[in-house]
Amino acid sequence: MLYIVRRIAYAIPILIGVNLITFALFFMVNSPDDMARVHLGNKYVTEQEIDNWKEERGYNEPPFYNSQSIGIERYTHTLFFEKSLSLFAFEFGISDGGRNIGSDIKQRMFPSLAIAIPILLIGLLADITVAMLMVFFRGSYVDTVGVISCVVLMSISALFYIISGQFLIGKVLQLVPISGYYDSWLGLKFVILPVIVGILSGIGSGARWYRTLFLEEINKDYVRTARAKGLSEIAVLYKHVLKNALIPILTGIVVLIPTLFMGSLLLESFFSIPGLGSYTIDAIHQQDFAIVRSMVFLGSVLYILGLVLTDIVYTVVDPRIRLS
Amino acid sequence: MDENNLLEIKSLSVGFLTHSGFLEAVHDIHFTIPQGKTVAVIGESGCGKSLTAHAILQLLSATCRIVRGSHIYWKEQDLLTLPELGMRKIRGGELGIIFQEPMTSLNPVYTIGEQLKEAIQQHKPCSRKQSHIEAIALLNAVGFPEPALQLIRYPHELSGGMKQRVMIAMALAGEPDLLIADEPTTALDMTTQAQVLTLLQSIQRAFKMSILLITHDFGIAQQLADHVIVMYAGQIVESSSIDHFFEKPLHPYTQQLLNAVPGIEKRHHRLAVIPGVVLPLTEKITHCRFAARCPHADKICWEKEPQWNLLDQNQRVKCHLYDKHYPVKKKVIEVSFNSASLITKSAADAKSLLTISNLKIHFPVRQGLLKRKRSFVKAVDGVNLTLYEGRTLAIVGESGCGKTTLAKGILRLLPISGGGIHLNDQDLAQLSLRRFRHYRQQLQIIFQDPYSAFNPRLRVSDIILEGVRTLQKKRNLFQEESLLQSLLEQVGLPQDSADRYPHEFSGGQRQRIGIARALAVSPRILLCDEPTSALDVSIQAQILNLLVDLQKERNLTYLFISHNISVVSYLAHEIAVMYLGRIVEYGDAKTLLESPKHPYTQLLLSAVPTIKKPKEIVIPVKINHTDLPSAANPPQGCHFHPRCPFVMERCKQEYPGMVALNPSQKVACHLYEN
Amino acid sequence: MNLSFKFVILPTDALLWLVFLIIMGFVLFARGKMQLAAHWYQVFHRRPLTIIAAALLGVFLSISLLDSIHYRVMLPQNNNSDPNFYDAHISSVFDKIVSPLGTQTEKTYSSPLSSDPDLKNHYHILGTDKIGQDVFYVSLKSIRTGIVIGILTTLVMLPFALFLGLIAGYFQGLADDIIQYIYTTLSSIPGVLLIAASVLSMHIFIEKNPLAFPNIAERADLRLLSLCVILGITSWTTLCRLLRAEALKLREMDYVQAALSVGVRKTRIIFRHILPNVMHIIMIVIVLDFSSLVLAEAVLSYVGVGVAAETFSWGNMINSARLELAREPVVWWPLTAAFLLMFILVLSANIFADAVRDAFDPRLRKRR
């Protein structure tokens, strides 16, 4: 218990660091004036227009210290407090385009999960199965062909999988719609293609990595002991090797679980899924810094949550590590 | 086939596929294992003994191949013709095996109960409850205290000895007729080793099974075996019943190897050395494999492979010396009795050189939210020792007793928590690390592991001269070169070694490089941290001889750290016995070895299986508690009291002080306090 | 001397050539060191696939090196007082070698190997794109961008990772705590977002100071370089973590203890005993990272934070061509060309990386 508390306590300075970095990136390198100019068109902008733009979005305050306010407000009526520290309370504020970021996030995270969770689970299953097959037939041509295919698959750009998938299955074969989303079970047909593409683009590196993990375990002494008991090769693989190799696999995946909310930038954007991934990418295209800033912070929080979860999962799945 | 023979191996050859061709690591061996007997296969590393054991169970790695024409008859059935399915029934059933490394041989993510039950259910289908009862019975049989509670423990929660007991229990689960024990105690401590060996003896009787014992230790073979087989370079060179074997070893290799084992009775001699190296096995060999290293080798040995010579019912040897058809004369081997014996001066005239007083090395354990120092691991806790010039002080103890920490502390490679290290009149412990640099040259160290002791990216010349270059202000290339050449000569390395890299050398040669590196800065004191424990017996003899010679030539003082009693008894002038960070007994080597006073010393000495002992040894000291406690949490009072057979109420309360029994022996035990 | 052209040295040109010279120097050095040479022999020994991959990488590297010698041609109506004495267009040695390719333009799309009478009598093996540029030429020019990103990013990332990783691992204590904090913080920010935020900030910076970068090519090059810098700063953490762990292990090795016991100083121990023994990790990570960086370029271009639109790059090609799949008839060739070349480069790099890993350290687990 103390251990978990310490892990969470350790996360706080990291989040402060993230907060400072994003603040420096968004407010120090380029001042709000510059942002205003970008949004209003670079040239022929009057000072008045810039001031109005800043006023509307609350960017018209000094960064750290407000000499015009009184008391505590000298520190609270500042950009750092209102735009950066407020993130700790998950108050994301209003986007530069005038939308409420907090409610956007709440609404958009479910479509993201609808894509990300199947990709993670089915992908994990597919990766392990393929890797297990290669390990079972290790040394034979099945293994060799498998490894080469993995290298080839991982050398292909993710964009290729998406574009060719859309073209082949969506346009030529017309099996599923090319893109879109529908928020109920009827929307399943929209989800199938991005999920397949997501799994396929990850299977090369995933299966190859798991194969290495399995092979590393298979040379250990306890595997020899298991064989010496008279267990069959399949029992050795599934009962002994898999359970040990699952420790690094699971802990590697747990980090990712919270960040699933963030969605996949590419998939969501190409398949027009109204999740957080496409939200982010639209914000980048429109140079909406308020949204990008919020997403950076949210992503970091989720990642750190993942790290804490990883530590907890470690102590659960690996008997050698106990909370102490 | 003899009715009594359980296993018969006929012309078995096993090899590896390597880049440079097929390496036949086991060549055409024959032997049998009779019902209820123990057969020991002895040999140095790489002789093919473990490969033989694994070949019987067909637990070979992917690059291994059994050569056609080999036969392994198990109860008249050739295992090599058996399909994998049939083999699986025998493996772990009628044929059980235990391995060298109990630490890694158990699956870390399953409890020992789960692993035991798996072994039970594999060979006799039974209910979960039945297998549970069976598992408890098995743990009971291998001497587990409170077996029912131990089933839910994970392997990492057990000590090495306990893990090996679990391994044995798992092997027993299939009720085997033959147990293959592949170096079962090599990775264990001495006292644990003794327990496991006794256990093997008792279960053999209880289960009426045969044992195939793979070992490199003659003492273990002597204790357990009925019959001994000696392997060399993939062949069996001698096969003999246990009594004949130690009375009259036949093969020159066996003779030399037995002479190379150090011991107290050899203190005044040089150890026998087998020159040269094992020949490469990738080519076809038509002569005697030992010819190049044999002192008796004759022309015929290089022309023809020797046949088996049957000397009597129980003794066979593969050597031309015993072949009546060939005129090979046995040469008299001169055992060079060293004119000057090891013991040059008595302790009384020796000058003390380094005095360690109340030395403490404590490691903080950080705990809690802010990781504050809560407690300490007292790895070295108040050690007093004196090193006399030109003499060897040996520190003996089991792993985890703090002996290596002590050496590193003396070198200031670890921070010292208290106490003094006086070299002449200077207290080294008080010096800042900066000022201590000036004294480093006087103290040097030789490491245990010859493989991690050298930077693989540096050449031997750079390795040896690093210290000299650091100490000198200006480099003198000529001096360096002559120093290098003289060092290489002294430690017996070829002159062309200088420009080669460490990985090109064998373990023994690397240890010589390590010695040369230490000697390069002309130290007065050499700390030897188990310098021979990673080496084979024949190589160990070479290194020990070298250390003895160097001591005489350079008047070196050794602090020799070891767990190997026979090495220590050969080399040491004084011995200190260490237990959980403290010295429990100290004395003149001869006195201490002949009349050990501390119960722990007695336990240690009785635990060593030596060739000279009578067959049925009984450990005189019965241990009450099997596990060595951890230094992080040593028992209250005398650290040894939970294991001590003579424990008194007082031992549980206070730690005993050091009592001088006579001028040459001191002991810390309440038994001797008056 | 009256040259008819003037060399233009773009920052990435200089750095790319610098890296090349360093690699050549290293090769000469390794030839002398038996041990290193033996490792490299292992990389290629009995591995025809690796040799092919290495050869392909060599071809790609040569193209990008030739494409990194830029010059401006003297204009014919030369007049010494004219500031535009040289052509504003910057060409490279590579352009000269494949010379008609770059200038043979059409009006608009043409399919590969088309002999349509509307074309100006030029063959285009891979056809032309929307503005009539030869697709084969464009995809060849994109090689340089891929290689620059793959190599220069490493150049930026390496000093951080090496310096901080070894210090953290060897000295431990406070330095270790601080360095660990820095890299945990940096790696907790989602990579793409950190890159996007930095690149956007940089765009604004460049737009705010248009006068500092008068030339389009120079501005594009600056964007390429800054992309490398940003990628480098955001990606050093993985290698740093690996090096820290390794240094932590190595400092306890007996040979380091032996060096300490003869009084070798700590800085010297790092350079002599630690650094040479982590080289294989650096080697392996660099080669592994290269391919993922090449792939990342395309993704970043799609996100809108990649190289400048004027720069030839596969990412830009894909980005502008992906909508063309919807046309009738389908314009598939620019997309295919970009994917194909990128695939060849990444596949060769991956195969090469595998061989390097096997030769230098078969135990080092593949990172994701």
PDB file of N, CA and C in Angstrom, chain C residues 77-146:
ATOM      1  N   GLN C  77      22.824  36.046 -68.706  1.00  0.00           N
ATOM      2  CA  GLN C  77      22.963  37.499 -68.897  1.00  0.00           C
ATOM      3  C   GLN C  77      23.738  38.073 -67.736  1.00  0.00           C
ATOM      4  N   ASN C  78      25.023  37.648 -67.612  1.00  0.00           N
ATOM      5  CA  ASN C  78      25.691  38.030 -66.388  1.00  0.00           C
ATOM      6  C   ASN C  78      26.227  39.440 -66.432  1.00  0.00           C
ATOM      7  N   ASN C  79      26.012  40.035 -65.313  1.00  0.00           N
ATOM      8  CA  ASN C  79      26.362  41.427 -65.162  1.00  0.00           C
ATOM      9  C   ASN C  79      26.821  41.550 -63.717  1.00  0.00           C
ATOM     10  N   ASN C  80      28.050  41.945 -63.548  1.00  0.00           N
ATOM     11  CA  ASN C  80      28.648  41.859 -62.219  1.00  0.00           C
ATOM     12  C   ASN C  80      27.931  42.641 -61.144  1.00  0.00           C
ATOM     13  N   SER C  81      27.203  43.649 -61.551  1.00  0.00           N
ATOM     14  CA  SER C  81      26.529  44.445 -60.534  1.00  0.00           C
ATOM     15  C   SER C  81      25.177  43.839 -60.145  1.00  0.00           C
ATOM     16  N   ASP C  82      24.729  42.870 -60.949  1.00  0.00           N
ATOM     17  CA  ASP C  82      23.432  42.255 -60.684  1.00  0.00           C
ATOM     18  C   ASP C  82      23.528  41.324 -59.472  1.00  0.00           C
ATOM     19  N   PRO C  83      22.709  41.584 -58.482  1.00  0.00           N
ATOM     20  CA  PRO C  83      22.756  40.686 -57.319  1.00  0.00           C
ATOM     21  C   PRO C  83      22.279  39.290 -57.680  1.00  0.00           C
ATOM     22  N   ASN C  84      21.388  39.184 -58.626  1.00  0.00           N
ATOM     23  CA  ASN C  84      20.915  37.869 -59.027  1.00  0.00           C
ATOM     24  C   ASN C  84      21.814  37.307 -60.107  1.00  0.00           C
ATOM     25  N   PHE C  85      23.065  37.336 -59.782  1.00  0.00           N
ATOM     26  CA  PHE C  85      24.096  36.893 -60.699  1.00  0.00           C
ATOM     27  C   PHE C  85      23.941  35.400 -60.968  1.00  0.00           C
ATOM     28  N   TYR C  86      23.503  34.708 -59.920  1.00  0.00           N
ATOM     29  CA  TYR C  86      23.313  33.263 -60.049  1.00  0.00           C
ATOM     30  C   TYR C  86      21.827  32.936 -59.996  1.00  0.00           C
ATOM     31  N   ASP C  87      21.517  31.830 -60.611  1.00  0.00           N
ATOM     32  CA  ASP C  87      20.132  31.369 -60.638  1.00  0.00           C
ATOM     33  C   ASP C  87      19.615  31.200 -59.210  1.00  0.00           C
ATOM     34  N   ALA C  88      18.386  31.643 -58.977  1.00  0.00           N
ATOM     35  CA  ALA C  88      17.813  31.490 -57.633  1.00  0.00           C
ATOM     36  C   ALA C  88      17.551  30.020 -57.321  1.00  0.00           C
ATOM     37  N   HIS C  89      17.361  29.234 -58.358  1.00  0.00           N
ATOM     38  CA  HIS C  89      17.084  27.819 -58.156  1.00  0.00           C
ATOM     39  C   HIS C  89      18.370  27.070 -57.763  1.00  0.00           C
ATOM     40  N   ILE C  90      18.273  26.307 -56.701  1.00  0.00           N
ATOM     41  CA  ILE C  90      19.436  25.546 -56.248  1.00  0.00           C
ATOM     42  C   ILE C  90      19.327  24.136 -56.789  1.00  0.00           C
ATOM     43  N   SER C  91      20.366  23.701 -57.477  1.00  0.00           N
ATOM     44  CA  SER C  91      20.337  22.314 -57.931  1.00  0.00           C
ATOM     45  C   SER C  91      21.483  21.553 -57.277  1.00  0.00           C
ATOM     46  N   SER C  92      21.410  20.226 -57.425  1.00  0.00           N
ATOM     47  CA  SER C  92      22.442  19.414 -56.787  1.00  0.00           C
ATOM     48  C   SER C  92      23.168  18.595 -57.829  1.00  0.00           C
ATOM     49  N   VAL C  93      24.271  18.006 -57.418  1.00  0.00           N
ATOM     50  CA  VAL C  93      25.051  17.155 -58.313  1.00  0.00           C
ATOM     51  C   VAL C  93      24.189  16.005 -58.812  1.00  0.00           C
ATOM     52  N   PHE C  94      23.316  15.521 -57.919  1.00  0.00           N
ATOM     53  CA  PHE C  94      22.442  14.416 -58.296  1.00  0.00           C
ATOM     54  C   PHE C  94      21.515  14.831 -59.436  1.00  0.00           C
ATOM     55  N   ASP C  95      20.992  16.071 -59.370  1.00  0.00           N
ATOM     56  CA  ASP C  95      20.131  16.572 -60.452  1.00  0.00           C
ATOM     57  C   ASP C  95      20.870  16.518 -61.775  1.00  0.00           C
ATOM     58  N   LYS C  96      22.141  16.920 -61.695  1.00  0.00           N
ATOM     59  CA  LYS C  96      22.956  16.974 -62.911  1.00  0.00           C
ATOM     60  C   LYS C  96      23.110  15.571 -63.487  1.00  0.00           C
ATOM     61  N   ILE C  97      23.337  14.591 -62.611  1.00  0.00           N
ATOM     62  CA  ILE C  97      23.593  13.226 -63.077  1.00  0.00           C
ATOM     63  C   ILE C  97      22.356  12.645 -63.763  1.00  0.00           C
ATOM     64  N   VAL C  98      21.194  12.855 -63.138  1.00  0.00           N
ATOM     65  CA  VAL C  98      19.977  12.295 -63.757  1.00  0.00           C
ATOM     66  C   VAL C  98      19.332  13.355 -64.653  1.00  0.00           C
ATOM     67  N   SER C  99      20.162  14.217 -65.239  1.00  0.00           N
ATOM     68  CA  SER C  99      19.729  15.549 -65.636  1.00  0.00           C
ATOM     69  C   SER C  99      18.410  15.701 -66.387  1.00  0.00           C
ATOM     70  N   PRO C 100      18.104  14.957 -67.441  1.00  0.00           N
ATOM     71  CA  PRO C 100      16.855  15.405 -68.069  1.00  0.00           C
ATOM     72  C   PRO C 100      15.630  15.150 -67.184  1.00  0.00           C
ATOM     73  N   LEU C 101      15.761  14.232 -66.232  1.00  0.00           N
ATOM     74  CA  LEU C 101      14.593  13.821 -65.448  1.00  0.00           C
ATOM     75  C   LEU C 101      13.880  14.986 -64.769  1.00  0.00           C
ATOM     76  N   GLY C 102      14.666  15.837 -64.115  1.00  0.00           N
ATOM     77  CA  GLY C 102      14.055  16.894 -63.306  1.00  0.00           C
ATOM     78  C   GLY C 102      13.345  17.945 -64.115  1.00  0.00           C
ATOM     79  N   THR C 103      13.781  18.134 -65.362  1.00  0.00           N
ATOM     80  CA  THR C 103      13.239  19.248 -66.144  1.00  0.00           C
ATOM     81  C   THR C 103      12.183  18.825 -67.143  1.00  0.00           C
ATOM     82  N   GLN C 104      12.090  17.505 -67.392  1.00  0.00           N
ATOM     83  CA  GLN C 104      11.088  17.065 -68.349  1.00  0.00           C
ATOM     84  C   GLN C 104       9.723  17.015 -67.680  1.00  0.00           C
ATOM     85  N   THR C 105       9.003  18.089 -67.767  1.00  0.00           N
ATOM     86  CA  THR C 105       7.708  18.096 -67.111  1.00  0.00           C
ATOM     87  C   THR C 105       6.601  18.014 -68.155  1.00  0.00           C
ATOM     88  N   GLU C 106       5.453  17.549 -67.682  1.00  0.00           N
ATOM     89  CA  GLU C 106       4.266  17.503 -68.538  1.00  0.00           C
ATOM     90  C   GLU C 106       3.255  18.498 -67.988  1.00  0.00           C
ATOM     91  N   LYS C 107       2.091  18.522 -68.621  1.00  0.00           N
ATOM     92  CA  LYS C 107       1.086  19.452 -68.136  1.00  0.00           C
ATOM     93  C   LYS C 107       0.423  18.942 -66.866  1.00  0.00           C
ATOM     94  N   THR C 108       0.133  17.652 -66.855  1.00  0.00           N
ATOM     95  CA  THR C 108      -0.519  17.080 -65.675  1.00  0.00           C
ATOM     96  C   THR C 108      -0.229  15.592 -65.599  1.00  0.00           C
ATOM     97  N   TYR C 109      -1.124  14.807 -64.974  1.00  0.00           N
ATOM     98  CA  TYR C 109      -0.907  13.366 -64.811  1.00  0.00           C
ATOM     99  C   TYR C 109      -0.608  12.679 -66.116  1.00  0.00           C
ATOM    100  N   SER C 110       0.295  11.723 -66.057  1.00  0.00           N
ATOM    101  CA  SER C 110       0.402  10.770 -67.152  1.00  0.00           C
ATOM    102  C   SER C 110       0.773   9.449 -66.518  1.00  0.00           C
ATOM    103  N   SER C 111       0.241   8.377 -67.069  1.00  0.00           N
ATOM    104  CA  SER C 111       0.457   7.082 -66.423  1.00  0.00           C
ATOM    105  C   SER C 111       1.859   6.573 -66.745  1.00  0.00           C
ATOM    106  N   PRO C 112       2.354   5.610 -65.989  1.00  0.00           N
ATOM    107  CA  PRO C 112       3.702   5.098 -66.209  1.00  0.00           C
ATOM    108  C   PRO C 112       3.870   4.574 -67.622  1.00  0.00           C
ATOM    109  N   LEU C 113       5.016   4.877 -68.215  1.00  0.00           N
ATOM    110  CA  LEU C 113       5.414   4.406 -69.541  1.00  0.00           C
ATOM    111  C   LEU C 113       4.386   4.739 -70.615  1.00  0.00           C
ATOM    112  N   SER C 114       3.635   5.777 -70.387  1.00  0.00           N
ATOM    113  CA  SER C 114       2.604   6.129 -71.350  1.00  0.00           C
ATOM    114  C   SER C 114       3.254   6.709 -72.603  1.00  0.00           C
ATOM    115  N   SER C 115       2.664   6.387 -73.750  1.00  0.00           N
ATOM    116  CA  SER C 115       3.182   6.991 -74.982  1.00  0.00           C
ATOM    117  C   SER C 115       2.074   7.807 -75.629  1.00  0.00           C
ATOM    118  N   ASP C 116       1.309   8.433 -74.798  1.00  0.00           N
ATOM    119  CA  ASP C 116       0.230   9.288 -75.261  1.00  0.00           C
ATOM    120  C   ASP C 116       0.790  10.402 -76.151  1.00  0.00           C
ATOM    121  N   PRO C 117       0.195  10.664 -77.298  1.00  0.00           N
ATOM    122  CA  PRO C 117       0.756  11.704 -78.185  1.00  0.00           C
ATOM    123  C   PRO C 117       0.746  13.097 -77.553  1.00  0.00           C
ATOM    124  N   ASP C 118      -0.087  13.288 -76.503  1.00  0.00           N
ATOM    125  CA  ASP C 118      -0.115  14.599 -75.871  1.00  0.00           C
ATOM    126  C   ASP C 118       1.189  14.916 -75.145  1.00  0.00           C
ATOM    127  N   LEU C 119       1.938  13.842 -74.771  1.00  0.00           N
ATOM    128  CA  LEU C 119       3.163  14.079 -74.007  1.00  0.00           C
ATOM    129  C   LEU C 119       4.225  14.676 -74.899  1.00  0.00           C
ATOM    130  N   LYS C 120       5.128  15.384 -74.229  1.00  0.00           N
ATOM    131  CA  LYS C 120       6.170  16.064 -75.010  1.00  0.00           C
ATOM    132  C   LYS C 120       7.295  15.107 -75.373  1.00  0.00           C
ATOM    133  N   ASN C 121       6.908  13.931 -75.891  1.00  0.00           N
ATOM    134  CA  ASN C 121       7.912  12.984 -76.351  1.00  0.00           C
ATOM    135  C   ASN C 121       8.869  12.489 -75.275  1.00  0.00           C
ATOM    136  N   HIS C 122       8.445  12.546 -74.016  1.00  0.00           N
ATOM    137  CA  HIS C 122       9.306  11.993 -72.964  1.00  0.00           C
ATOM    138  C   HIS C 122       8.651  10.744 -72.424  1.00  0.00           C
ATOM    139  N   TYR C 123       9.506   9.794 -72.096  1.00  0.00           N
ATOM    140  CA  TYR C 123       9.000   8.641 -71.348  1.00  0.00           C
ATOM    141  C   TYR C 123       9.141   8.935 -69.868  1.00  0.00           C
ATOM    142  N   HIS C 124       8.142   8.545 -69.094  1.00  0.00           N
ATOM    143  CA  HIS C 124       8.248   8.656 -67.652  1.00  0.00           C
ATOM    144  C   HIS C 124       7.967   7.277 -67.096  1.00  0.00           C
ATOM    145  N   ILE C 125       9.022   6.604 -66.617  1.00  0.00           N
ATOM    146  CA  ILE C 125       8.794   5.208 -66.219  1.00  0.00           C
ATOM    147  C   ILE C 125       7.738   5.089 -65.151  1.00  0.00           C
ATOM    148  N   LEU C 126       7.676   6.069 -64.274  1.00  0.00           N
ATOM    149  CA  LEU C 126       6.646   6.001 -63.238  1.00  0.00           C
ATOM    150  C   LEU C 126       5.583   7.085 -63.454  1.00  0.00           C
ATOM    151  N   GLY C 127       5.516   7.603 -64.660  1.00  0.00           N
ATOM    152  CA  GLY C 127       4.485   8.587 -64.955  1.00  0.00           C
ATOM    153  C   GLY C 127       4.790   9.950 -64.358  1.00  0.00           C
ATOM    154  N   THR C 128       3.804  10.829 -64.396  1.00  0.00           N
ATOM    155  CA  THR C 128       3.968  12.161 -63.825  1.00  0.00           C
ATOM    156  C   THR C 128       2.833  12.428 -62.850  1.00  0.00           C
ATOM    157  N   ASP C 129       3.065  13.420 -62.005  1.00  0.00           N
ATOM    158  CA  ASP C 129       2.045  13.727 -61.015  1.00  0.00           C
ATOM    159  C   ASP C 129       1.152  14.887 -61.454  1.00  0.00           C
ATOM    160  N   LYS C 130       0.418  15.440 -60.509  1.00  0.00           N
ATOM    161  CA  LYS C 130      -0.597  16.428 -60.837  1.00  0.00           C
ATOM    162  C   LYS C 130      -0.039  17.631 -61.602  1.00  0.00           C
ATOM    163  N   ILE C 131       1.143  18.101 -61.149  1.00  0.00           N
ATOM    164  CA  ILE C 131       1.706  19.260 -61.846  1.00  0.00           C
ATOM    165  C   ILE C 131       2.682  18.839 -62.932  1.00  0.00           C
ATOM    166  N   GLY C 132       2.630  17.552 -63.299  1.00  0.00           N
ATOM    167  CA  GLY C 132       3.396  17.099 -64.441  1.00  0.00           C
ATOM    168  C   GLY C 132       4.844  16.766 -64.162  1.00  0.00           C
ATOM    169  N   GLN C 133       5.235  16.676 -62.894  1.00  0.00           N
ATOM    170  CA  GLN C 133       6.613  16.314 -62.591  1.00  0.00           C
ATOM    171  C   GLN C 133       6.799  14.806 -62.668  1.00  0.00           C
ATOM    172  N   ASP C 134       7.976  14.408 -63.073  1.00  0.00           N
ATOM    173  CA  ASP C 134       8.273  12.993 -63.213  1.00  0.00           C
ATOM    174  C   ASP C 134       8.258  12.338 -61.832  1.00  0.00           C
ATOM    175  N   VAL C 135       7.416  11.310 -61.642  1.00  0.00           N
ATOM    176  CA  VAL C 135       7.272  10.691 -60.322  1.00  0.00           C
ATOM    177  C   VAL C 135       8.557   9.989 -59.902  1.00  0.00           C
ATOM    178  N   PHE C 136       9.211   9.360 -60.871  1.00  0.00           N
ATOM    179  CA  PHE C 136      10.452   8.658 -60.555  1.00  0.00           C
ATOM    180  C   PHE C 136      11.479   9.639 -59.991  1.00  0.00           C
ATOM    181  N   TYR C 137      11.572  10.813 -60.615  1.00  0.00           N
ATOM    182  CA  TYR C 137      12.502  11.830 -60.151  1.00  0.00           C
ATOM    183  C   TYR C 137      12.142  12.281 -58.737  1.00  0.00           C
ATOM    184  N   VAL C 138      10.871  12.553 -58.529  1.00  0.00           N
ATOM    185  CA  VAL C 138      10.439  13.040 -57.209  1.00  0.00           C
ATOM    186  C   VAL C 138      10.746  12.004 -56.132  1.00  0.00           C
ATOM    187  N   SER C 139      10.462  10.727 -56.439  1.00  0.00           N
ATOM    188  CA  SER C 139      10.686   9.743 -55.382  1.00  0.00           C
ATOM    189  C   SER C 139      12.177   9.530 -55.134  1.00  0.00           C
ATOM    190  N   LEU C 140      12.996   9.704 -56.185  1.00  0.00           N
ATOM    191  CA  LEU C 140      14.440   9.596 -55.948  1.00  0.00           C
ATOM    192  C   LEU C 140      14.933  10.765 -55.105  1.00  0.00           C
ATOM    193  N   LYS C 141      14.428  11.948 -55.379  1.00  0.00           N
ATOM    194  CA  LYS C 141      14.842  13.123 -54.607  1.00  0.00           C
ATOM    195  C   LYS C 141      14.410  12.983 -53.140  1.00  0.00           C
ATOM    196  N   SER C 142      13.339  12.229 -52.927  1.00  0.00           N
ATOM    197  CA  SER C 142      12.853  12.075 -51.555  1.00  0.00           C
ATOM    198  C   SER C 142      13.784  11.228 -50.696  1.00  0.00           C
ATOM    199  N   ILE C 143      14.634  10.447 -51.349  1.00  0.00           N
ATOM    200  CA  ILE C 143      15.555   9.592 -50.598  1.00  0.00           C
ATOM    201  C   ILE C 143      16.357  10.431 -49.613  1.00  0.00           C
ATOM    202  N   ARG C 144      16.833  11.581 -50.093  1.00  0.00           N
ATOM    203  CA  ARG C 144      17.688  12.411 -49.257  1.00  0.00           C
ATOM    204  C   ARG C 144      16.960  12.809 -47.965  1.00  0.00           C
ATOM    205  N   THR C 145      15.703  13.183 -48.101  1.00  0.00           N
ATOM    206  CA  THR C 145      14.960  13.601 -46.912  1.00  0.00           C
ATOM    207  C   THR C 145      14.871  12.468 -45.899  1.00  0.00           C
ATOM    208  N   GLY C 146      14.531  11.275 -46.402  1.00  0.00           N
ATOM    209  CA  GLY C 146      14.427  10.118 -45.504  1.00  0.00           C
ATOM    210  C   GLY C 146      15.738   9.864 -44.781  1.00  0.00           C
TER     211      GLY C 146
END
